[in-house]
């Protein structure tokens, strides 16, 4: 009997983690806190967390915005990447998730770097814009999936030329290609790609984007990476 695909993907993820990710008691404690609080096991994987960290480093990010905090696992990966004096703003709707993640930010010594805003992202985003909180150098969209098109529009408003926008969970085990799928999450990621397609093909493209399918400990999914163009 061969291995189930997910079993193999998980082993391979663990192989690379063992080689490329240094033991990290703080991150391990964040993961444990999520389990202990009964939060869903949907944080980015360690390898994906490090990818977000590397993207932030490559971009020289000083200001990062995240939609969807959960226990703060991805938040901490990114907060550790900002240049000195940098900040991460993370938006979370669930008070319990906010409480767990705020404890984790303090334990990680990042309470001064990370600002969590409790509330629905669709309400926090216009407030951030009104306050002039942007532009952000990196924006990670990882909250509810049905609203991804709206979140992408807000992300653009909070961007500058060169801002990197990463959107998680856009492949949905391949369901993204099915135009008849009625799942609002699938419709959200389909609409995102229609928007990106239209913008990419404009005479002066507003964005350059690619979507990468992923397998690993979280199964089969994928993420989009977009870069806002010079205006
Ligand atoms: N980025 C996290 C995982 C986020 S899971 C990580 O990788 O570690 C998605 C999170 O989005 C959950 O905590 C959920 O409560 C939150 N969420 C769902 N709908 C939301 C909304 N409308 N506004 C803000 N946060 C929302
Ligand atoms: C799921 C995975 C995610 O990365 C996320 O942000 C939300 C949900 C999931 O597998 O259900
Ligand atoms: Mg996600």
mmCIF file of C-alpha atoms and ligand atoms in Angstrom:
data_model
loop_
_atom_site.group_PDB
_atom_site.id
_atom_site.type_symbol
_atom_site.label_atom_id
_atom_site.label_comp_id
_atom_site.label_asym_id
_atom_site.label_seq_id
_atom_site.Cartn_x
_atom_site.Cartn_y
_atom_site.Cartn_z
ATOM 1 C CA UNK A 1 0.000 0.000 0.000
ATOM 2 C CA UNK A 2 1.362 3.413 -0.980
ATOM 3 C CA UNK A 3 1.102 6.391 1.301
ATOM 4 C CA UNK A 4 -1.945 8.591 1.176
ATOM 5 C CA UNK A 5 -1.072 11.887 -0.537
ATOM 6 C CA UNK A 6 -1.632 13.967 2.629
ATOM 7 C CA UNK A 7 0.614 11.608 4.612
ATOM 8 C CA UNK A 8 3.411 12.019 2.079
ATOM 9 C CA UNK A 9 2.975 15.829 1.856
ATOM 10 C CA UNK A 10 3.129 16.000 5.670
ATOM 11 C CA UNK A 11 6.321 13.913 5.831
ATOM 12 C CA UNK A 12 7.968 16.098 3.196
ATOM 13 C CA UNK A 13 6.915 19.289 5.009
ATOM 14 C CA UNK A 14 8.443 17.867 8.210
ATOM 15 C CA UNK A 15 11.630 16.924 6.305
ATOM 16 C CA UNK A 16 12.194 20.506 5.135
ATOM 17 C CA UNK A 17 11.128 21.975 8.486
ATOM 18 C CA UNK A 18 13.714 19.772 10.194
ATOM 19 C CA UNK A 19 16.442 21.084 7.916
ATOM 20 C CA UNK A 20 15.530 24.728 7.301
ATOM 21 C CA UNK A 21 13.604 25.927 10.362
ATOM 22 C CA UNK A 22 15.539 26.366 13.579
ATOM 23 C CA UNK A 23 13.892 25.073 16.766
ATOM 24 C CA UNK A 24 11.641 27.845 18.003
ATOM 25 C CA UNK A 25 10.151 27.505 21.503
ATOM 26 C CA UNK A 26 8.164 30.746 21.115
ATOM 27 C CA UNK A 27 6.430 29.571 17.941
ATOM 28 C CA UNK A 28 5.858 26.129 19.475
ATOM 29 C CA UNK A 29 4.176 27.814 22.449
ATOM 30 C CA UNK A 30 1.927 29.811 20.097
ATOM 31 C CA UNK A 31 0.850 26.605 18.341
ATOM 32 C CA UNK A 32 0.216 24.909 21.696
ATOM 33 C CA UNK A 33 -1.832 27.883 22.933
ATOM 34 C CA UNK A 34 -4.116 27.544 19.914
ATOM 35 C CA UNK A 35 -4.718 23.848 20.607
ATOM 36 C CA UNK A 36 -5.256 24.452 24.336
ATOM 37 C CA UNK A 37 -7.784 27.238 23.644
ATOM 38 C CA UNK A 38 -9.662 24.995 21.197
ATOM 39 C CA UNK A 39 -8.947 27.243 18.195
ATOM 40 C CA UNK A 40 -9.278 25.637 14.743
ATOM 41 C CA UNK A 41 -5.981 24.196 13.358
ATOM 42 C CA UNK A 42 -5.840 26.549 10.381
ATOM 43 C CA UNK A 43 -2.775 28.731 11.002
ATOM 44 C CA UNK A 44 -0.200 28.820 8.206
ATOM 45 C CA UNK A 45 2.294 25.944 8.352
ATOM 46 C CA UNK A 46 5.814 26.587 9.695
ATOM 47 C CA UNK A 47 7.210 26.616 6.142
ATOM 48 C CA UNK A 48 4.505 29.075 5.057
ATOM 49 C CA UNK A 49 5.121 31.243 8.125
ATOM 50 C CA UNK A 50 8.772 31.425 7.165
ATOM 51 C CA UNK A 51 7.776 32.324 3.594
ATOM 52 C CA UNK A 52 5.784 35.304 4.932
ATOM 53 C CA UNK A 53 8.805 36.242 7.052
ATOM 54 C CA UNK A 54 11.125 36.053 4.038
ATOM 55 C CA UNK A 55 8.752 38.095 1.853
ATOM 56 C CA UNK A 56 8.659 40.779 4.537
ATOM 57 C CA UNK A 57 12.472 40.763 4.736
ATOM 58 C CA UNK A 58 12.864 40.831 0.950
ATOM 59 C CA UNK A 59 10.429 43.760 0.758
ATOM 60 C CA UNK A 60 12.267 45.552 3.595
ATOM 61 C CA UNK A 61 8.832 45.914 5.172
ATOM 62 C CA UNK A 62 8.282 48.493 7.886
ATOM 63 C CA UNK A 63 4.486 48.454 7.976
ATOM 64 C CA UNK A 64 2.568 45.200 7.636
ATOM 65 C CA UNK A 65 -1.200 44.637 7.677
ATOM 66 C CA UNK A 66 -2.817 41.256 8.363
ATOM 67 C CA UNK A 67 -6.478 40.278 8.071
ATOM 68 C CA UNK A 68 -7.256 37.283 10.318
ATOM 69 C CA UNK A 69 -5.070 36.812 13.414
ATOM 70 C CA UNK A 70 -6.271 33.545 15.007
ATOM 71 C CA UNK A 71 -3.592 32.800 17.662
ATOM 72 C CA UNK A 72 -1.069 35.174 16.093
ATOM 73 C CA UNK A 73 1.163 32.517 14.544
ATOM 74 C CA UNK A 74 1.537 34.200 11.125
ATOM 75 C CA UNK A 75 1.501 37.617 12.827
ATOM 76 C CA UNK A 76 4.592 36.780 14.892
ATOM 77 C CA UNK A 77 6.452 35.348 11.882
ATOM 78 C CA UNK A 78 5.894 38.662 10.088
ATOM 79 C CA UNK A 79 6.485 40.896 13.125
ATOM 80 C CA UNK A 80 9.927 39.335 13.536
ATOM 81 C CA UNK A 81 10.761 40.469 10.005
ATOM 82 C CA UNK A 82 9.969 44.181 10.160
ATOM 83 C CA UNK A 83 12.822 46.688 10.078
ATOM 84 C CA UNK A 84 13.601 48.488 13.388
ATOM 85 C CA UNK A 85 10.689 50.762 14.326
ATOM 86 C CA UNK A 86 8.351 48.698 12.147
ATOM 87 C CA UNK A 87 4.775 47.741 13.033
ATOM 88 C CA UNK A 88 2.210 45.067 12.293
ATOM 89 C CA UNK A 89 -1.508 45.826 12.418
ATOM 90 C CA UNK A 90 -3.639 42.665 12.581
ATOM 91 C CA UNK A 91 -7.439 42.529 12.301
ATOM 92 C CA UNK A 92 -9.462 39.897 14.150
ATOM 93 C CA UNK A 93 -13.233 39.577 14.635
ATOM 94 C CA UNK A 94 -13.331 36.900 17.347
ATOM 95 C CA UNK A 95 -12.722 38.198 20.913
ATOM 96 C CA UNK A 96 -11.424 34.806 22.068
ATOM 97 C CA UNK A 97 -8.869 34.665 19.245
ATOM 98 C CA UNK A 98 -7.884 38.241 20.067
ATOM 99 C CA UNK A 99 -7.317 37.354 23.729
ATOM 100 C CA UNK A 100 -5.197 34.286 22.918
ATOM 101 C CA UNK A 101 -3.119 36.133 20.337
ATOM 102 C CA UNK A 102 -2.546 39.210 22.526
ATOM 103 C CA UNK A 103 -1.084 36.921 25.216
ATOM 104 C CA UNK A 104 1.136 35.345 22.579
ATOM 105 C CA UNK A 105 2.362 38.748 21.341
ATOM 106 C CA UNK A 106 3.341 39.692 24.899
ATOM 107 C CA UNK A 107 5.063 36.330 25.488
ATOM 108 C CA UNK A 108 6.979 36.782 22.230
ATOM 109 C CA UNK A 109 8.130 40.249 23.364
ATOM 110 C CA UNK A 110 6.255 41.823 20.449
ATOM 111 C CA UNK A 111 3.420 43.653 22.238
ATOM 112 C CA UNK A 112 4.925 46.992 21.173
ATOM 113 C CA UNK A 113 5.334 45.929 17.546
ATOM 114 C CA UNK A 114 1.914 44.366 16.941
ATOM 115 C CA UNK A 115 -1.388 46.218 17.193
ATOM 116 C CA UNK A 116 -4.492 44.002 17.161
ATOM 117 C CA UNK A 117 -7.766 45.637 16.184
ATOM 118 C CA UNK A 118 -10.794 43.694 17.364
ATOM 119 C CA UNK A 119 -13.745 43.798 14.979
ATOM 120 C CA UNK A 120 -14.857 42.748 11.535
ATOM 121 C CA UNK A 121 -12.143 43.528 9.003
ATOM 122 C CA UNK A 122 -14.663 45.215 6.713
ATOM 123 C CA UNK A 123 -15.259 47.784 9.508
ATOM 124 C CA UNK A 124 -11.625 48.176 10.595
ATOM 125 C CA UNK A 125 -10.294 48.727 7.057
ATOM 126 C CA UNK A 126 -12.121 52.027 6.339
ATOM 127 C CA UNK A 127 -11.050 53.236 9.793
ATOM 128 C CA UNK A 128 -7.407 52.478 9.038
ATOM 129 C CA UNK A 129 -7.735 54.339 5.748
ATOM 130 C CA UNK A 130 -9.425 57.349 7.432
ATOM 131 C CA UNK A 131 -6.650 57.478 10.045
ATOM 132 C CA UNK A 132 -4.004 57.477 7.326
ATOM 133 C CA UNK A 133 -2.521 54.300 8.830
ATOM 134 C CA UNK A 134 -1.190 53.164 5.469
ATOM 135 C CA UNK A 135 0.428 52.677 3.143
ATOM 136 C CA UNK A 136 1.532 49.197 4.160
ATOM 137 C CA UNK A 137 4.516 47.459 2.570
ATOM 138 C CA UNK A 138 3.077 43.931 2.949
ATOM 139 C CA UNK A 139 -0.556 42.903 3.368
ATOM 140 C CA UNK A 140 -1.566 39.324 4.270
ATOM 141 C CA UNK A 141 -5.238 38.554 3.624
ATOM 142 C CA UNK A 142 -6.250 35.472 5.663
ATOM 143 C CA UNK A 143 -9.678 36.163 7.248
ATOM 144 C CA UNK A 144 -13.077 35.022 5.904
ATOM 145 C CA UNK A 145 -12.797 34.003 2.259
ATOM 146 C CA UNK A 146 -16.142 35.223 0.887
ATOM 147 C CA UNK A 147 -15.070 38.839 1.433
ATOM 148 C CA UNK A 148 -11.652 38.473 -0.237
ATOM 149 C CA UNK A 149 -12.684 40.710 -3.199
ATOM 150 C CA UNK A 150 -13.606 43.568 -0.815
ATOM 151 C CA UNK A 151 -10.434 42.979 1.216
ATOM 152 C CA UNK A 152 -8.341 43.114 -1.934
ATOM 153 C CA UNK A 153 -9.918 46.463 -2.884
ATOM 154 C CA UNK A 154 -9.146 47.856 0.583
ATOM 155 C CA UNK A 155 -5.630 46.423 0.421
ATOM 156 C CA UNK A 156 -5.043 48.406 -2.777
ATOM 157 C CA UNK A 157 -6.252 51.600 -1.088
ATOM 158 C CA UNK A 158 -3.781 50.942 1.737
ATOM 159 C CA UNK A 159 -0.874 50.252 -0.640
ATOM 160 C CA UNK A 160 1.943 52.102 -2.396
ATOM 161 C CA UNK A 161 3.647 51.106 -5.652
ATOM 162 C CA UNK A 162 5.603 47.973 -4.769
ATOM 163 C CA UNK A 163 3.338 46.818 -1.922
ATOM 164 C CA UNK A 164 3.196 43.023 -1.746
ATOM 165 C CA UNK A 165 -0.249 41.501 -1.165
ATOM 166 C CA UNK A 166 -0.469 37.808 -0.199
ATOM 167 C CA UNK A 167 -3.842 36.069 -0.154
ATOM 168 C CA UNK A 168 -4.144 32.642 1.510
ATOM 169 C CA UNK A 169 -6.444 29.716 0.691
ATOM 170 C CA UNK A 170 -7.245 30.616 -2.879
ATOM 171 C CA UNK A 171 -7.158 27.119 -4.437
ATOM 172 C CA UNK A 172 -9.551 25.291 -2.099
ATOM 173 C CA UNK A 173 -8.586 21.749 -3.201
ATOM 174 C CA UNK A 174 -9.042 22.837 -6.806
ATOM 175 C CA UNK A 175 -12.621 24.080 -6.397
ATOM 176 C CA UNK A 176 -11.461 27.520 -7.621
ATOM 177 C CA UNK A 177 -11.820 26.408 -11.250
ATOM 178 C CA UNK A 178 -15.514 25.437 -10.957
ATOM 179 C CA UNK A 179 -17.785 28.285 -12.146
ATOM 180 C CA UNK A 180 -20.916 26.482 -10.868
ATOM 181 C CA UNK A 181 -19.628 26.104 -7.297
ATOM 182 C CA UNK A 182 -22.057 27.951 -4.989
ATOM 183 C CA UNK A 183 -19.754 28.009 -1.923
ATOM 184 C CA UNK A 184 -19.293 31.731 -1.074
ATOM 185 C CA UNK A 185 -15.637 31.036 -0.213
ATOM 186 C CA UNK A 186 -15.029 29.572 -3.675
ATOM 187 C CA UNK A 187 -16.923 32.437 -5.287
ATOM 188 C CA UNK A 188 -14.722 34.850 -3.311
ATOM 189 C CA UNK A 189 -11.456 33.410 -4.632
ATOM 190 C CA UNK A 190 -12.862 33.125 -8.160
ATOM 191 C CA UNK A 191 -13.918 36.789 -8.121
ATOM 192 C CA UNK A 192 -10.472 37.793 -6.803
ATOM 193 C CA UNK A 193 -8.885 36.155 -9.823
ATOM 194 C CA UNK A 194 -11.297 37.858 -12.223
ATOM 195 C CA UNK A 195 -10.312 41.198 -10.692
ATOM 196 C CA UNK A 196 -6.603 40.384 -10.906
ATOM 197 C CA UNK A 197 -7.008 39.216 -14.505
ATOM 198 C CA UNK A 198 -8.738 42.428 -15.526
ATOM 199 C CA UNK A 199 -6.136 44.630 -13.814
ATOM 200 C CA UNK A 200 -3.201 42.616 -15.148
ATOM 201 C CA UNK A 201 -4.415 43.010 -18.722
ATOM 202 C CA UNK A 202 -5.140 46.734 -18.589
ATOM 203 C CA UNK A 203 -2.987 48.967 -20.859
ATOM 204 C CA UNK A 204 -1.149 50.062 -17.722
ATOM 205 C CA UNK A 205 -1.494 47.088 -15.370
ATOM 206 C CA UNK A 206 -2.218 48.105 -11.780
ATOM 207 C CA UNK A 207 -0.913 44.851 -10.411
ATOM 208 C CA UNK A 208 1.250 41.852 -11.247
ATOM 209 C CA UNK A 209 0.090 38.601 -9.661
ATOM 210 C CA UNK A 210 0.669 34.873 -9.609
ATOM 211 C CA UNK A 211 -1.074 32.044 -7.781
ATOM 212 C CA UNK A 212 0.877 29.066 -6.486
ATOM 213 C CA UNK A 213 -0.790 25.759 -5.608
ATOM 214 C CA UNK A 214 0.515 24.186 -2.413
ATOM 215 C CA UNK A 215 0.475 20.762 -0.759
ATOM 216 C CA UNK A 216 1.714 20.001 2.734
ATOM 217 C CA UNK A 217 0.557 19.584 6.320
ATOM 218 C CA UNK A 218 -2.546 21.656 5.498
ATOM 219 C CA UNK A 219 -3.514 19.515 2.496
ATOM 220 C CA UNK A 220 -4.062 20.979 -0.970
ATOM 221 C CA UNK A 221 -4.559 24.735 -1.274
ATOM 222 C CA UNK A 222 -2.566 27.733 -2.491
ATOM 223 C CA UNK A 223 -1.840 31.410 -2.247
ATOM 224 C CA UNK A 224 -1.717 34.450 -4.483
ATOM 225 C CA UNK A 225 1.184 36.908 -4.442
ATOM 226 C CA UNK A 226 0.504 40.297 -6.008
ATOM 227 C CA UNK A 227 2.649 43.400 -6.401
ATOM 228 C CA UNK A 228 1.033 46.810 -6.805
ATOM 229 C CA UNK A 229 2.440 48.563 -9.863
ATOM 230 C CA UNK A 230 3.860 52.043 -10.213
ATOM 231 C CA UNK A 231 0.978 54.424 -11.009
HETATM 232 N N1 LIG B 1 -3.451 34.237 9.875
HETATM 233 C C1 LIG B 1 -3.632 33.208 10.895
HETATM 234 C C2 LIG B 1 -4.836 32.334 10.613
HETATM 235 C C3 LIG B 1 -6.109 33.096 10.467
HETATM 236 S S1 LIG B 1 -7.524 32.012 10.489
HETATM 237 C C4 LIG B 1 -2.385 32.331 10.915
HETATM 238 O O1 LIG B 1 -1.981 31.867 9.844
HETATM 239 O O2 LIG B 1 -1.821 32.077 11.992
HETATM 240 C C5 LIG B 1 -8.779 33.168 10.080
HETATM 241 C C6 LIG B 1 -9.082 34.175 11.196
HETATM 242 O O3 LIG B 1 -9.912 35.174 10.630
HETATM 243 C C7 LIG B 1 -9.844 33.584 12.384
HETATM 244 O O4 LIG B 1 -9.204 33.902 13.589
HETATM 245 C C8 LIG B 1 -11.206 34.251 12.298
HETATM 246 O O5 LIG B 1 -11.806 34.508 13.571
HETATM 247 C C9 LIG B 1 -10.864 35.556 11.594
HETATM 248 N N2 LIG B 1 -12.013 36.164 10.909
HETATM 249 C C10 LIG B 1 -13.044 35.553 10.304
HETATM 250 N N3 LIG B 1 -13.879 36.443 9.774
HETATM 251 C C11 LIG B 1 -13.364 37.675 10.055
HETATM 252 C C12 LIG B 1 -13.771 39.011 9.781
HETATM 253 N N4 LIG B 1 -14.902 39.260 9.107
HETATM 254 N N5 LIG B 1 -12.988 40.023 10.194
HETATM 255 C C13 LIG B 1 -11.838 39.776 10.873
HETATM 256 N N6 LIG B 1 -11.412 38.533 11.172
HETATM 257 C C14 LIG B 1 -12.158 37.495 10.774
HETATM 258 C C1 LIG B 2 -8.820 26.965 6.548
HETATM 259 C C2 LIG B 2 -7.467 27.181 6.291
HETATM 260 C C3 LIG B 2 -6.954 28.448 6.376
HETATM 261 O O1 LIG B 2 -5.637 28.700 6.117
HETATM 262 C C4 LIG B 2 -7.756 29.525 6.714
HETATM 263 O O2 LIG B 2 -7.206 30.747 6.750
HETATM 264 C C5 LIG B 2 -9.105 29.320 6.978
HETATM 265 C C6 LIG B 2 -9.643 28.037 6.897
HETATM 266 C C7 LIG B 2 -9.368 25.579 6.465
HETATM 267 O O3 LIG B 2 -8.605 24.690 6.117
HETATM 268 O O4 LIG B 2 -10.557 25.429 6.753
HETATM 269 MG MG1 LIG B 3 -5.285 30.746 5.806
#
